[in-house]
mmCIF file of C-alpha atoms in Angstrom:
data_model
loop_
_atom_site.group_PDB
_atom_site.id
_atom_site.type_symbol
_atom_site.label_atom_id
_atom_site.label_comp_id
_atom_site.label_asym_id
_atom_site.label_seq_id
_atom_site.Cartn_x
_atom_site.Cartn_y
_atom_site.Cartn_z
ATOM 1 C CA MET Y 1 -13.735 -8.903 101.956
ATOM 2 C CA ILE Y 2 -13.442 -7.678 105.551
ATOM 3 C CA LEU Y 3 -10.943 -10.437 106.306
ATOM 4 C CA VAL Y 4 -8.723 -9.363 103.349
ATOM 5 C CA GLY Y 5 -8.884 -5.753 104.431
ATOM 6 C CA ALA Y 6 -7.963 -6.539 108.029
ATOM 7 C CA THR Y 7 -5.026 -8.698 106.909
ATOM 8 C CA ALA Y 8 -3.721 -5.984 104.586
ATOM 9 C CA LEU Y 9 -3.996 -3.253 107.240
ATOM 10 C CA GLY Y 10 -2.371 -5.453 109.924
ATOM 11 C CA GLY Y 11 0.822 -6.017 107.918
ATOM 12 C CA CYS Y 12 1.515 -2.427 107.041
ATOM 13 C CA ALA Y 13 3.453 -0.061 109.254
ATOM 14 C CA THR Y 14 2.904 3.631 109.128
ATOM 15 C CA LYS Y 15 5.693 5.958 108.066
ATOM 16 C CA GLY Y 16 5.643 7.515 111.566
ATOM 17 C CA PHE Y 17 6.126 4.166 113.225
ATOM 18 C CA VAL Y 18 9.018 3.229 110.932
ATOM 19 C CA ARG Y 19 10.651 6.591 111.466
ATOM 20 C CA GLU Y 20 10.243 6.174 115.213
ATOM 21 C CA GLN Y 21 11.869 2.735 115.099
ATOM 22 C CA ILE Y 22 14.684 3.990 112.878
ATOM 23 C CA ALA Y 23 15.262 6.942 115.128
ATOM 24 C CA THR Y 24 15.637 4.586 118.149
ATOM 25 C CA VAL Y 25 18.073 2.401 116.253
ATOM 26 C CA ASN Y 26 20.039 5.441 115.016
ATOM 27 C CA THR Y 27 20.316 6.735 118.598
ATOM 28 C CA ARG Y 28 21.732 3.452 119.773
ATOM 29 C CA ILE Y 29 24.134 3.380 116.776
ATOM 30 C CA ASP Y 30 25.295 6.941 117.615
ATOM 31 C CA GLY Y 31 25.910 5.928 121.213
ATOM 32 C CA MET Y 32 27.909 2.942 120.121
ATOM 33 C CA ASP Y 33 29.853 5.034 117.643
ATOM 34 C CA GLY Y 34 30.808 7.432 120.426
ATOM 35 C CA ARG Y 35 31.852 4.550 122.674
ATOM 36 C CA LEU Y 36 33.889 3.042 119.787
ATOM 37 C CA ARG Y 37 35.706 6.356 119.275
ATOM 38 C CA THR Y 38 36.555 6.418 122.975
ATOM 39 C CA VAL Y 39 37.882 2.868 122.850
ATOM 40 C CA GLU Y 40 39.910 3.680 119.719
ATOM 41 C CA GLY Y 41 41.441 6.712 121.433
ATOM 42 C CA THR Y 42 42.231 4.790 124.590
ATOM 43 C CA SER Y 43 43.780 1.890 122.624
ATOM 44 C CA GLY Y 44 45.811 4.295 120.590
ATOM 45 C CA GLN Y 45 47.166 5.895 123.747
ATOM 46 C CA ALA Y 46 47.911 2.464 125.200
ATOM 47 C CA LEU Y 47 49.776 1.439 122.032
ATOM 48 C CA ALA Y 48 51.880 4.609 122.100
ATOM 49 C CA GLN Y 49 52.752 4.019 125.776
ATOM 50 C CA ALA Y 50 53.633 0.390 125.079
ATOM 51 C CA GLN Y 51 55.848 1.372 122.188
ATOM 52 C CA ALA Y 52 57.590 4.011 124.305
ATOM 53 C CA ALA Y 53 58.082 1.446 127.085
ATOM 54 C CA ALA Y 54 59.528 -1.074 124.617
ATOM 55 C CA GLY Y 55 61.971 1.514 123.390
ATOM 56 C CA GLN Y 56 62.976 2.436 126.918
ATOM 57 C CA ALA Y 57 63.369 -1.230 127.783
ATOM 58 C CA GLN Y 58 65.644 -1.683 124.777
ATOM 59 C CA GLN Y 59 67.796 1.283 125.796
ATOM 60 C CA ASN Y 60 67.919 -0.044 129.363
ATOM 61 C CA GLY Y 61 69.013 -3.437 128.011
ATOM 62 C CA GLN Y 62 71.800 -1.812 126.016
ATOM 63 C CA ARG Y 63 72.985 0.135 129.061
ATOM 64 C CA ILE Y 64 72.933 -3.037 131.181
ATOM 65 C CA ASP Y 65 75.010 -4.809 128.517
ATOM 66 C CA GLN Y 66 77.528 -1.956 128.574
ATOM 67 C CA LEU Y 67 77.721 -2.036 132.352
ATOM 68 C CA ASN Y 68 78.186 -5.804 132.344
ATOM 69 C CA GLY Y 69 81.154 -5.325 130.053
ATOM 70 C CA ARG Y 70 82.673 -2.755 132.388
ATOM 71 C CA VAL Y 71 82.080 -4.880 135.479
ATOM 72 C CA ASP Y 72 83.680 -7.899 133.707
ATOM 73 C CA GLY Y 73 86.720 -5.741 132.866
ATOM 74 C CA LEU Y 74 87.037 -4.505 136.398
ATOM 75 C CA ASP Y 75 86.645 -8.047 137.747
ATOM 76 C CA GLN Y 76 89.500 -9.225 135.514
ATOM 77 C CA GLN Y 77 91.666 -6.369 136.735
ATOM 78 C CA VAL Y 78 91.007 -7.243 140.367
ATOM 79 C CA GLN Y 79 91.743 -10.891 139.759
ATOM 80 C CA GLN Y 80 94.976 -10.037 137.939
ATOM 81 C CA GLN Y 81 96.042 -7.791 140.800
ATOM 82 C CA ALA Y 82 95.246 -10.489 143.362
ATOM 83 C CA GLN Y 83 97.329 -13.017 141.427
ATOM 84 C CA GLN Y 84 100.260 -10.569 141.189
ATOM 85 C CA ARG Y 85 100.125 -9.964 144.945
ATOM 86 C CA ALA Y 86 100.004 -13.712 145.593
ATOM 87 C CA ARG Y 87 103.162 -14.273 143.466
ATOM 88 C CA ARG Y 88 105.220 -11.614 145.248
ATOM 89 C CA PRO Y 89 107.464 -12.922 147.925
ATOM 90 C CA ARG Y 90 106.604 -11.892 151.439
ATOM 91 C CA GLY Y 91 109.465 -10.461 153.102
#
């Protein structure tokens, strides 16, 4: 009888003990939740900055393409003028 009573009491946790353990776990969860929110905020900011940089890079690429076209046009004009000068008789 004593053995049965000791076994029964050894396997039961008091409500206070359980609440204490749950409180510890909840505190850890709350801390992790706060850290997760911080990480989410930081990652959201990083995403916004990356998207802005991608948009700026696309605009820069378009401007470079426009400038390349202008440079090519000027290069052709210079070459044409050089050819015309070469054809003129030197007097």
